[in-house]
Tab-separated table of N, CA and C and ligand atoms in Angstrom:
chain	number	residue	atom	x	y	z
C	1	UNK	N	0.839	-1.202	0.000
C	1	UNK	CA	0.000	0.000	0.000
C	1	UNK	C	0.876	1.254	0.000
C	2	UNK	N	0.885	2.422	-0.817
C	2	UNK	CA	1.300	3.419	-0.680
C	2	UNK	C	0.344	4.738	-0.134
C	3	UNK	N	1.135	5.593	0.467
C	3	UNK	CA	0.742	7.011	1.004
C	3	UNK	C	0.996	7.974	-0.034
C	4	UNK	N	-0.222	9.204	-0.378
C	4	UNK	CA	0.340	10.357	-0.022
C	4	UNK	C	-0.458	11.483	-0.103
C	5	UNK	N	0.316	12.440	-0.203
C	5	UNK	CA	0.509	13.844	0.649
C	5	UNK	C	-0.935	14.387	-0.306
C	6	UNK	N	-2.105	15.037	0.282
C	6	UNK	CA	-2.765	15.751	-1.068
C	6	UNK	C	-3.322	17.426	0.050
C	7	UNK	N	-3.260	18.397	-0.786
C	7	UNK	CA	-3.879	19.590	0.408
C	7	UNK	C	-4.931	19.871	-1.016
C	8	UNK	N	-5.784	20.197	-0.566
C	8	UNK	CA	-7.233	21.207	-1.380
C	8	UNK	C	-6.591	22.358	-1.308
C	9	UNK	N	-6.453	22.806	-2.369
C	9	UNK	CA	-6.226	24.325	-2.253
C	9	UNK	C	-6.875	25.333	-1.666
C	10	UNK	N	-6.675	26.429	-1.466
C	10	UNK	CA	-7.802	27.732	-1.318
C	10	UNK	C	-8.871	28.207	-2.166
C	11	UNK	N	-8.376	27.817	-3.889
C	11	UNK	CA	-9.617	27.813	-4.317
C	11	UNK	C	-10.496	26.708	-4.275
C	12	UNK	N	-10.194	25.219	-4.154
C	12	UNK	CA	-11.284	24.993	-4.110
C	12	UNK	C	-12.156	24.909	-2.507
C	13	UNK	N	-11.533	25.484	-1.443
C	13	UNK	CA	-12.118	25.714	-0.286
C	13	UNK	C	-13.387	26.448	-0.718
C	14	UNK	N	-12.331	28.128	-1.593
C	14	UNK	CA	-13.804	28.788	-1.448
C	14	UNK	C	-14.289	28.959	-2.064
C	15	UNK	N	-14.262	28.132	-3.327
C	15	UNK	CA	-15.530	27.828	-4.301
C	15	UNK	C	-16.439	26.912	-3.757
C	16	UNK	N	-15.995	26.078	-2.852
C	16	UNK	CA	-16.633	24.943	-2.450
C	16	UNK	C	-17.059	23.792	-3.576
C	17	UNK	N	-15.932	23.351	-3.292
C	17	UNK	CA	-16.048	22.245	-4.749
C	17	UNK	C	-14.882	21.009	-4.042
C	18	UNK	N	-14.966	21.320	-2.690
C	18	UNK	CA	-13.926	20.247	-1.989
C	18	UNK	C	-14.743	18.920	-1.997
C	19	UNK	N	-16.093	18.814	-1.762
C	19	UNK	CA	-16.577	17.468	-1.890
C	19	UNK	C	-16.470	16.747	-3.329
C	20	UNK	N	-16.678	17.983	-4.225
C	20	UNK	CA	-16.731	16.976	-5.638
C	20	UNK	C	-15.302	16.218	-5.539
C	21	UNK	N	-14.314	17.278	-5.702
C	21	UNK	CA	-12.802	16.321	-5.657
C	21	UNK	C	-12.609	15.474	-4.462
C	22	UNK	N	-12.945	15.340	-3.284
C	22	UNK	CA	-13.005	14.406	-2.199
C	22	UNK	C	-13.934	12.838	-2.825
C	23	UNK	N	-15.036	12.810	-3.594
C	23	UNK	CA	-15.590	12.293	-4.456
C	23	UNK	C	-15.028	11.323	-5.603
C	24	UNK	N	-14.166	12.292	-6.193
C	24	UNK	CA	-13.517	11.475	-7.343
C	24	UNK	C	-12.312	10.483	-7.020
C	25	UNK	N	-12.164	10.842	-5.408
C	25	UNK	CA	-10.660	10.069	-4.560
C	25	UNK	C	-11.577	8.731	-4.279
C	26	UNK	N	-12.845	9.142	-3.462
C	26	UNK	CA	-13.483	7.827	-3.137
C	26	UNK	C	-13.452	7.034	-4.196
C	27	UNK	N	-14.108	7.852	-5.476
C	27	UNK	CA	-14.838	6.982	-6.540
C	27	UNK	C	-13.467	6.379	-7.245
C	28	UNK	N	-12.508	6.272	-7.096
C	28	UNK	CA	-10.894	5.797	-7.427
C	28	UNK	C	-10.577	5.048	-6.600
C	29	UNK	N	-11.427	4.705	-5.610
C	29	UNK	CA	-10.645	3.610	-4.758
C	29	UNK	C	-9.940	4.092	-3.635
C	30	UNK	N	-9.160	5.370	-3.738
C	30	UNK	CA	-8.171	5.503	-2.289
C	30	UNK	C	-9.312	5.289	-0.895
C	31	UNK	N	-8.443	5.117	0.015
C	31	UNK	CA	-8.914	5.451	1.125
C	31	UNK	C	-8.293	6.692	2.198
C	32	UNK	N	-9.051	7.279	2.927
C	32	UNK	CA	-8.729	8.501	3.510
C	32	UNK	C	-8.742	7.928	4.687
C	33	UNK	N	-6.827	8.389	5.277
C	33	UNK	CA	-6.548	7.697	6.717
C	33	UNK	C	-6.149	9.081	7.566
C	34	UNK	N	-6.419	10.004	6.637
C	34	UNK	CA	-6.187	11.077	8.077
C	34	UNK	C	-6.533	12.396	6.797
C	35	UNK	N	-7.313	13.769	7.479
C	35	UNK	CA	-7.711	14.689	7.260
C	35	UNK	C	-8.349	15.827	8.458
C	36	UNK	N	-7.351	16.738	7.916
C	36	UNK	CA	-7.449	17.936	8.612
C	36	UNK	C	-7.591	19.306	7.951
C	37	UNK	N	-8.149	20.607	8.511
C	37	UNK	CA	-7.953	22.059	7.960
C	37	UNK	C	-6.987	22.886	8.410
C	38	UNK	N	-6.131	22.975	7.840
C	38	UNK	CA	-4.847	24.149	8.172
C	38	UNK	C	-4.825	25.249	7.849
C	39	UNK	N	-4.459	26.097	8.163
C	39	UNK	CA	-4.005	27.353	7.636
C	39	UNK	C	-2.269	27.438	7.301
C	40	UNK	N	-1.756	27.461	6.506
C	40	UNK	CA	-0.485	27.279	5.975
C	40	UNK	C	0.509	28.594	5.709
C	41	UNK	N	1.726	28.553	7.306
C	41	UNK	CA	2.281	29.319	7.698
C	41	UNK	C	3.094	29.818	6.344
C	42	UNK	N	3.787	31.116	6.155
C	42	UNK	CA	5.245	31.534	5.191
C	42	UNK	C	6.202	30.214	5.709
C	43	UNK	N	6.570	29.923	6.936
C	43	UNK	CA	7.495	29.323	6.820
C	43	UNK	C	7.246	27.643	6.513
C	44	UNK	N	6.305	26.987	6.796
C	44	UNK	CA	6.001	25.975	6.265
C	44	UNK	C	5.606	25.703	4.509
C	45	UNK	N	5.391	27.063	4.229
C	45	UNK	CA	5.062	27.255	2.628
C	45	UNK	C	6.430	26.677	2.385
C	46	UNK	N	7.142	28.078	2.666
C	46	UNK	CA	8.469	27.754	2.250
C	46	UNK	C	9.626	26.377	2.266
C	47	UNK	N	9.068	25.858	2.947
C	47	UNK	CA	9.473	24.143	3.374
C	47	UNK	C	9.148	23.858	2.124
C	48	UNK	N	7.943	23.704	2.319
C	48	UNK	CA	7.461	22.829	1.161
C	48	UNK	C	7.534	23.014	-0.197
C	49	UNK	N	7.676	23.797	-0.563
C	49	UNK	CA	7.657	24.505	-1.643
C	49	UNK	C	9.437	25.141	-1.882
C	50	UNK	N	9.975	24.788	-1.514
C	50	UNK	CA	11.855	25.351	-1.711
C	50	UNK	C	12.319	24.854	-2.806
C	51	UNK	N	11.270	23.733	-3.682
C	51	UNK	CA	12.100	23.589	-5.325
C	51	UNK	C	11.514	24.909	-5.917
C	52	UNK	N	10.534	25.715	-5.351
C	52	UNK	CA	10.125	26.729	-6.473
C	52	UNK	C	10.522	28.134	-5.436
C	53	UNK	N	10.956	28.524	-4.030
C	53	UNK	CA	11.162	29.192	-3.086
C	53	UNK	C	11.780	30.310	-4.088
C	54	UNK	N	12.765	30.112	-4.744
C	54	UNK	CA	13.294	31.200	-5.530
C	54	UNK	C	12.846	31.872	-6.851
C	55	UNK	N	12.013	31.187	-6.870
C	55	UNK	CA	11.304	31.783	-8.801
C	55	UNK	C	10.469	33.349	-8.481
C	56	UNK	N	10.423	33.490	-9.570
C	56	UNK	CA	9.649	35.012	-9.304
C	56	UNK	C	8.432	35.125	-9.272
C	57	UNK	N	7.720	34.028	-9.708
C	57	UNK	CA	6.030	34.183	-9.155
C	57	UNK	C	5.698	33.060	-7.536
C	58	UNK	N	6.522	32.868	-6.856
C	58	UNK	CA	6.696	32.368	-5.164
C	58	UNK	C	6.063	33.619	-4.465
C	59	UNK	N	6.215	34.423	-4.884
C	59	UNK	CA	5.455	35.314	-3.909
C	59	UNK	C	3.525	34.963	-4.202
C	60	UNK	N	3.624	35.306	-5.162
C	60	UNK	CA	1.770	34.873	-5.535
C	60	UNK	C	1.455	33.466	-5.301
C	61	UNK	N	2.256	32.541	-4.996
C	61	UNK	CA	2.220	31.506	-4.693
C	61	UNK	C	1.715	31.389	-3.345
C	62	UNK	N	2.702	31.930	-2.305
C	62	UNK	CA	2.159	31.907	-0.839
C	62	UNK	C	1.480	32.687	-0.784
C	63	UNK	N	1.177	33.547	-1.515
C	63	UNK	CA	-0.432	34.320	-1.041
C	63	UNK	C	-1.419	34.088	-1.212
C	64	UNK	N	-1.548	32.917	-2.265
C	64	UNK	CA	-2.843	32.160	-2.437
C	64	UNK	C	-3.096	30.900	-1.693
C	65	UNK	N	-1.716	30.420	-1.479
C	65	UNK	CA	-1.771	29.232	-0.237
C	65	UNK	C	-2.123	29.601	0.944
C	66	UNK	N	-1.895	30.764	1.521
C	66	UNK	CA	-2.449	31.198	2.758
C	66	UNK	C	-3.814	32.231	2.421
C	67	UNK	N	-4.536	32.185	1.599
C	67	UNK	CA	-5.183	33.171	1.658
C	67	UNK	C	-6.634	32.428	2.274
C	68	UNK	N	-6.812	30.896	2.512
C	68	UNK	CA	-7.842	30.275	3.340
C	68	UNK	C	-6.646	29.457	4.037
C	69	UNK	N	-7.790	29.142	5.317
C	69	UNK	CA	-6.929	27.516	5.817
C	69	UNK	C	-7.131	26.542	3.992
C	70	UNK	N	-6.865	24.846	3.713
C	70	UNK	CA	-6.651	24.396	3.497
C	70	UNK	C	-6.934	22.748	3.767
C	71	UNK	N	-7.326	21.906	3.178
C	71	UNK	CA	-7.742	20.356	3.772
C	71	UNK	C	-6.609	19.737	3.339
C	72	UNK	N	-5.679	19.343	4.195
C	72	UNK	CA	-4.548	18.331	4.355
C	72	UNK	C	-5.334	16.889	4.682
C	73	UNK	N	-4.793	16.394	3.700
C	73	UNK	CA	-5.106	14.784	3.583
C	73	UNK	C	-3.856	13.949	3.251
C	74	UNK	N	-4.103	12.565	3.744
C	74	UNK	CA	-3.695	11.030	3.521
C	74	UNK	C	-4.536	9.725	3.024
C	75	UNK	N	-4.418	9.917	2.174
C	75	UNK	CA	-4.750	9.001	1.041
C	75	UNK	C	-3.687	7.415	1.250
C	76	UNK	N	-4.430	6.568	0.579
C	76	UNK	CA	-3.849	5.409	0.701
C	76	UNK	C	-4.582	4.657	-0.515
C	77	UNK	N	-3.784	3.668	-1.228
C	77	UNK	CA	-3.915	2.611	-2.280
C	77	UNK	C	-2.771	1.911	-3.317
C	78	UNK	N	-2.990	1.273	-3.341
C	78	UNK	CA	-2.009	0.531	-4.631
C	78	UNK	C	-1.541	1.869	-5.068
C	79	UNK	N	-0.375	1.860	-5.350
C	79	UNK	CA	-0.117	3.059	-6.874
C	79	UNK	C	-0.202	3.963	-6.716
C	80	UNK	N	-1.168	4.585	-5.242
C	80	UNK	CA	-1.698	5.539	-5.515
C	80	UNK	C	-0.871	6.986	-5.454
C	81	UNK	N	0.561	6.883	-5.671
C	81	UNK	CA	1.311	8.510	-6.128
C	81	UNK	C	1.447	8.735	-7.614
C	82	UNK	N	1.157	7.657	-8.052
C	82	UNK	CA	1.405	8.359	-9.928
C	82	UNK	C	-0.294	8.302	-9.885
C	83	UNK	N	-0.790	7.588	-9.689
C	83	UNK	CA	-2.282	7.668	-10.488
C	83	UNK	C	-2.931	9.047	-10.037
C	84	UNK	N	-2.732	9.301	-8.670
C	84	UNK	CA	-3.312	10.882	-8.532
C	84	UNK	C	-2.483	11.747	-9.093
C	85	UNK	N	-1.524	11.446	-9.392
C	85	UNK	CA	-0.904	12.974	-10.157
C	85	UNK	C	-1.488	12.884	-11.673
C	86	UNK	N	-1.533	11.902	-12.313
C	86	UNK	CA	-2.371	11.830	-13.841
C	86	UNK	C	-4.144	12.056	-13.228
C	87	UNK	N	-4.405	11.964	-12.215
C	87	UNK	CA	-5.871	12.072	-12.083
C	87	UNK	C	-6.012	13.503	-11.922
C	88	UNK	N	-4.932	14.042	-11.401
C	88	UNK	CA	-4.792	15.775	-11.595
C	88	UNK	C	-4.669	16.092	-12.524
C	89	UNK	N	-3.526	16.226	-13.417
C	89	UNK	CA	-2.959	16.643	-14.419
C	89	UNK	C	-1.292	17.801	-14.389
C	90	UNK	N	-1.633	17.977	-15.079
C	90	UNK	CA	-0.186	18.775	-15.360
C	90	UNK	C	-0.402	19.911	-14.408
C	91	UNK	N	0.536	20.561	-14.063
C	91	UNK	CA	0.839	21.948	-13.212
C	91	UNK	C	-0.282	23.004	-13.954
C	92	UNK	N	-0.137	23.245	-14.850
C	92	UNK	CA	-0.955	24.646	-15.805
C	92	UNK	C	-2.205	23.983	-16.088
C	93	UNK	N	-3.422	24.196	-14.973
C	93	UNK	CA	-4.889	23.600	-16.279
C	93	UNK	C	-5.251	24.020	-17.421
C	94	UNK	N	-4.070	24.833	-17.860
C	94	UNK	CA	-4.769	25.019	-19.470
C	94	UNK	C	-4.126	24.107	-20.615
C	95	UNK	N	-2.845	23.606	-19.934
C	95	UNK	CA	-2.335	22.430	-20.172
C	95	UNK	C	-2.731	20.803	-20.144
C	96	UNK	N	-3.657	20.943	-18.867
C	96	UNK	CA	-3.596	20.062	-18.330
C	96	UNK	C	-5.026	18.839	-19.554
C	97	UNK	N	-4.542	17.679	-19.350
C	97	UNK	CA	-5.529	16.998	-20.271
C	97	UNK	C	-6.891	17.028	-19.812
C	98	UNK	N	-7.620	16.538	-20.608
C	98	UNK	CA	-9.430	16.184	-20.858
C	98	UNK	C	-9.852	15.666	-19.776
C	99	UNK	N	-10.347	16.258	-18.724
C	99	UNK	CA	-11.154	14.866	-18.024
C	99	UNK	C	-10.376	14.502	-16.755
C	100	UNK	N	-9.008	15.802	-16.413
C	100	UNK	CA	-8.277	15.811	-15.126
C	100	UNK	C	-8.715	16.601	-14.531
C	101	UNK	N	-8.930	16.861	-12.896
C	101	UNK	CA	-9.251	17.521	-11.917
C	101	UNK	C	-8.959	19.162	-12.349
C	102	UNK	N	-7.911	19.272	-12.733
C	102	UNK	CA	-7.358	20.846	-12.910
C	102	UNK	C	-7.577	21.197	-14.348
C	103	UNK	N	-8.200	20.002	-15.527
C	103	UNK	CA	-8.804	20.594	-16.443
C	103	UNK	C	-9.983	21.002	-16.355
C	104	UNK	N	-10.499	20.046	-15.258
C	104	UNK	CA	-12.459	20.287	-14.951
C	104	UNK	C	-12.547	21.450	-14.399
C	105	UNK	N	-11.870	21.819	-13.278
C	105	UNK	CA	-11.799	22.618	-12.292
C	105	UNK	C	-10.810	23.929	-11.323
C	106	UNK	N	-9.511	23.252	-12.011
C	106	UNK	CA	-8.957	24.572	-12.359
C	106	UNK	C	-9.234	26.042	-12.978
C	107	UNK	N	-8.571	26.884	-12.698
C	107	UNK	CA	-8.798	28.202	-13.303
C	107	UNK	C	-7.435	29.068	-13.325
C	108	UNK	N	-6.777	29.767	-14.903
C	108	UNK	CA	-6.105	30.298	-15.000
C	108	UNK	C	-6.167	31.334	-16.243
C	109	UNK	N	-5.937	32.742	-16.002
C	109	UNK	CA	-5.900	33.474	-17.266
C	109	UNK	C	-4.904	33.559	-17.988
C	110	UNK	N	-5.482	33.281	-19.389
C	110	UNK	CA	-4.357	32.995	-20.594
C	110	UNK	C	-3.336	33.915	-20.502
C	111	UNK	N	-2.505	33.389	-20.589
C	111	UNK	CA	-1.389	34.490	-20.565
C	111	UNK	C	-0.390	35.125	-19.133
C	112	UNK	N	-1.360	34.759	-18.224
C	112	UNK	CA	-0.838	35.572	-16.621
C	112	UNK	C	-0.081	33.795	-15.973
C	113	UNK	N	0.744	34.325	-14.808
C	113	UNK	CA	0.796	33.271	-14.807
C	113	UNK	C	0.207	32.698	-13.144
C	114	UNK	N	-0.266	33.400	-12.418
C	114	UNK	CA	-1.255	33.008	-11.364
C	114	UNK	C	-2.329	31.714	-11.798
C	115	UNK	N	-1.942	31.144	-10.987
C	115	UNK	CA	-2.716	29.866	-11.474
C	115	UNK	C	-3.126	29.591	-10.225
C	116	UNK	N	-4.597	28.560	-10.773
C	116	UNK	CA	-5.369	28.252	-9.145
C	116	UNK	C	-5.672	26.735	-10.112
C	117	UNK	N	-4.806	25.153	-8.991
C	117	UNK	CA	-4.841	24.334	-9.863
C	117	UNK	C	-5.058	23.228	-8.751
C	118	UNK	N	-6.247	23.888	-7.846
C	118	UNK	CA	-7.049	23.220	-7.027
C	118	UNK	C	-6.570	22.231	-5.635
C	119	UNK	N	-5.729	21.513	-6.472
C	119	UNK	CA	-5.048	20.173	-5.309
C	119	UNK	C	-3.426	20.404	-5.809
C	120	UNK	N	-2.836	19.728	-4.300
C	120	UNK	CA	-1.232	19.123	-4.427
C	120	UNK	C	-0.989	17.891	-4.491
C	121	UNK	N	-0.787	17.113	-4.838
C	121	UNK	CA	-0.393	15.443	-4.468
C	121	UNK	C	0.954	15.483	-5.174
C	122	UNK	N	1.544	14.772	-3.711
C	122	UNK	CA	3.082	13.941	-3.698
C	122	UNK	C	2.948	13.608	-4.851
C	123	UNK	N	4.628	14.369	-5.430
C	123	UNK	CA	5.235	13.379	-7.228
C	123	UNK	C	6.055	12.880	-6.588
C	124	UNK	N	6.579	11.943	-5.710
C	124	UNK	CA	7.156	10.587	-5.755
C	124	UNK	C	7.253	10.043	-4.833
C	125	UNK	N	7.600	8.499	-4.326
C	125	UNK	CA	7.393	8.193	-3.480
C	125	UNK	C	8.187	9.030	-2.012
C	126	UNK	N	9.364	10.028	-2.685
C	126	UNK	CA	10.266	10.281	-1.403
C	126	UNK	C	9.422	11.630	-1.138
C	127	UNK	N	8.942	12.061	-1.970
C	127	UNK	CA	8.163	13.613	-1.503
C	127	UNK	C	6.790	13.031	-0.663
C	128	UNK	N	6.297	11.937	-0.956
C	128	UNK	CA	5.227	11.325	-0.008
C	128	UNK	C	5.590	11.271	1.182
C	129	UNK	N	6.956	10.868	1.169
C	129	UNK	CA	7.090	10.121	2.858
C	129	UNK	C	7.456	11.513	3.404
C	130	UNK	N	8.138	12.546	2.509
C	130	UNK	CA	8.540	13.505	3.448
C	130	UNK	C	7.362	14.561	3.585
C	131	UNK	N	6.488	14.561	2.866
C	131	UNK	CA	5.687	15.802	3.115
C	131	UNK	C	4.144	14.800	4.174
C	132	UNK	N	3.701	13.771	3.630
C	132	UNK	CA	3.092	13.117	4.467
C	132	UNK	C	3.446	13.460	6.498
C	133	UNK	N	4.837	13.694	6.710
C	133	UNK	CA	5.748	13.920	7.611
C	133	UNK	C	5.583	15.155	7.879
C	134	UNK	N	5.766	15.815	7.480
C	134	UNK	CA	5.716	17.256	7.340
C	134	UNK	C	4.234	17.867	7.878
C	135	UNK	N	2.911	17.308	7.280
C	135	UNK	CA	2.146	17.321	7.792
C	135	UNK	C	0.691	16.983	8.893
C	136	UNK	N	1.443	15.849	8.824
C	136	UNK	CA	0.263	14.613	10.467
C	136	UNK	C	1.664	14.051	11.141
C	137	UNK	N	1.142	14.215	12.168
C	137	UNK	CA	2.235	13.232	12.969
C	137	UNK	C	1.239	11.426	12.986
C	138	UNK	N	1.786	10.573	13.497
C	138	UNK	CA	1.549	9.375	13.297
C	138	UNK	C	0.235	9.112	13.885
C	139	UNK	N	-0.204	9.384	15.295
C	139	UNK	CA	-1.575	9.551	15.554
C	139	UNK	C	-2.736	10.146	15.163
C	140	UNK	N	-2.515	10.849	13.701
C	140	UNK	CA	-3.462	11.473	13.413
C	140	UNK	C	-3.726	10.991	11.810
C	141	UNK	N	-2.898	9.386	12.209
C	141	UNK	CA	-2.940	8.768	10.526
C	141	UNK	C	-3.855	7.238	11.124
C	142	UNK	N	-4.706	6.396	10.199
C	142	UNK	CA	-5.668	5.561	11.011
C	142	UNK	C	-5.533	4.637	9.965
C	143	UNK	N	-5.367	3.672	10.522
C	143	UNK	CA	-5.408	2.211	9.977
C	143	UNK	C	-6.746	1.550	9.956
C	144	UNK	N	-7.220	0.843	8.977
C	144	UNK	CA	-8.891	0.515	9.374
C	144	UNK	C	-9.208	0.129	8.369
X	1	ADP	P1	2.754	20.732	-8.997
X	1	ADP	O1	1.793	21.406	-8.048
X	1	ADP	O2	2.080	20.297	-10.266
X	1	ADP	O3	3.553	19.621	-8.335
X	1	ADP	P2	5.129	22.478	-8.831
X	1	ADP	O4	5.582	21.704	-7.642
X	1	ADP	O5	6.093	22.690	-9.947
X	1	ADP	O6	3.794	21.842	-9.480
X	1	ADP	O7	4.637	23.936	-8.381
X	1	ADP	C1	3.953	24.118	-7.171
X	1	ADP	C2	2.833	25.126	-7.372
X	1	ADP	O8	3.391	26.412	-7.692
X	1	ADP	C3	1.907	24.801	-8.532
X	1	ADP	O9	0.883	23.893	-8.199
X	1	ADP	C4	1.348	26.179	-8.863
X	1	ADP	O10	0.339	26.537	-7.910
X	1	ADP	C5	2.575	27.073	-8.649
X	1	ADP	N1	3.352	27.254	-9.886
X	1	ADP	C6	4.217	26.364	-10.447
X	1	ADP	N2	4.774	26.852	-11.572
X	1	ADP	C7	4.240	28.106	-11.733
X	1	ADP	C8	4.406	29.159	-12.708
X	1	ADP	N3	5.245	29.008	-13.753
X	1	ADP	N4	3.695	30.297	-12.544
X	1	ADP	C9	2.866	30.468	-11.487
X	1	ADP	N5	2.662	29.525	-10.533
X	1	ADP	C10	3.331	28.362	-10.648
């Protein structure tokens, strides 16, 4: 069985469209072994986010990550770190293919590069174990 890491973004907090994508995890099989609402500090952004910490749109980055709390989840299934990242899609939903979470439900204007691309999920198994880490400690993950 594999873990990993997924947060709802801020937009889809406050569009309210967290059940549909909570929905398409069930209807895929994962199972949900731990979920919580955060609000997501500068310096934990910055943790997490330090492959992109230096680029020049990081600032609009943490301002949309903190601009709601956030639903931090643990997911569990076979496979399940590549299949949710193709069940997302690519980084850019205007990129992103037919029939992925951030093509359905994403939102970005052509041309700008602020993007709102709904969910995060762990790209590999070592960013699972470390950000999974990063965010639940072990009692707040459930076997069942
Ligand atoms: P992903 O979320 O697909 O794993 P990255 O880890 O590369 O993508 O980037 C983290 C987040 O930073 C993205 O989900 C997106 O919100 C934002 N981002 C990435 N690249 C850009 C960009 N070129 N312009 C604006 N925002 C970006």
């Amino acid at each position: 069985m594999e873990r990993t890491l997924v947060l709802l973004k801020p937009d889809a907090v406050s569009t309210r469209i967290c059940g549909k994508v909570i929905a398409r995890f069930e209807e895929a099989g994962f199972t949900i072994i731990g979920c919580k609402m955060i609000t997501l500090t500068p310096e934990l952004l910055r943790e997490h986010y330090a492959h992109i910490a230096d680029k020049p749109f990081y600032p609009d980055v943490e301002a949309f990550m903190s601009s709601t709390p956030v639903i931090a989840m643990v997911l569990e299934a076979d496979g399940i770190i590549a299949t949710m990242r193709d069940m997302l899609g690519v980084t850019d939903c205007l990129q992103a293919a037919p029939g992925t979470i951030r093509a359905e439900l994403g939102n970005k204007e052509p041309g700008k590069s602020k993007m709102y691309n709904v969910v995060h999920a762990s790209d590999s198994p070592e960013a699972a174990q470390a950000e999974v880490r990063r965010f639940f400690v072990e009692s707040e993950l459930f076997a069942y």
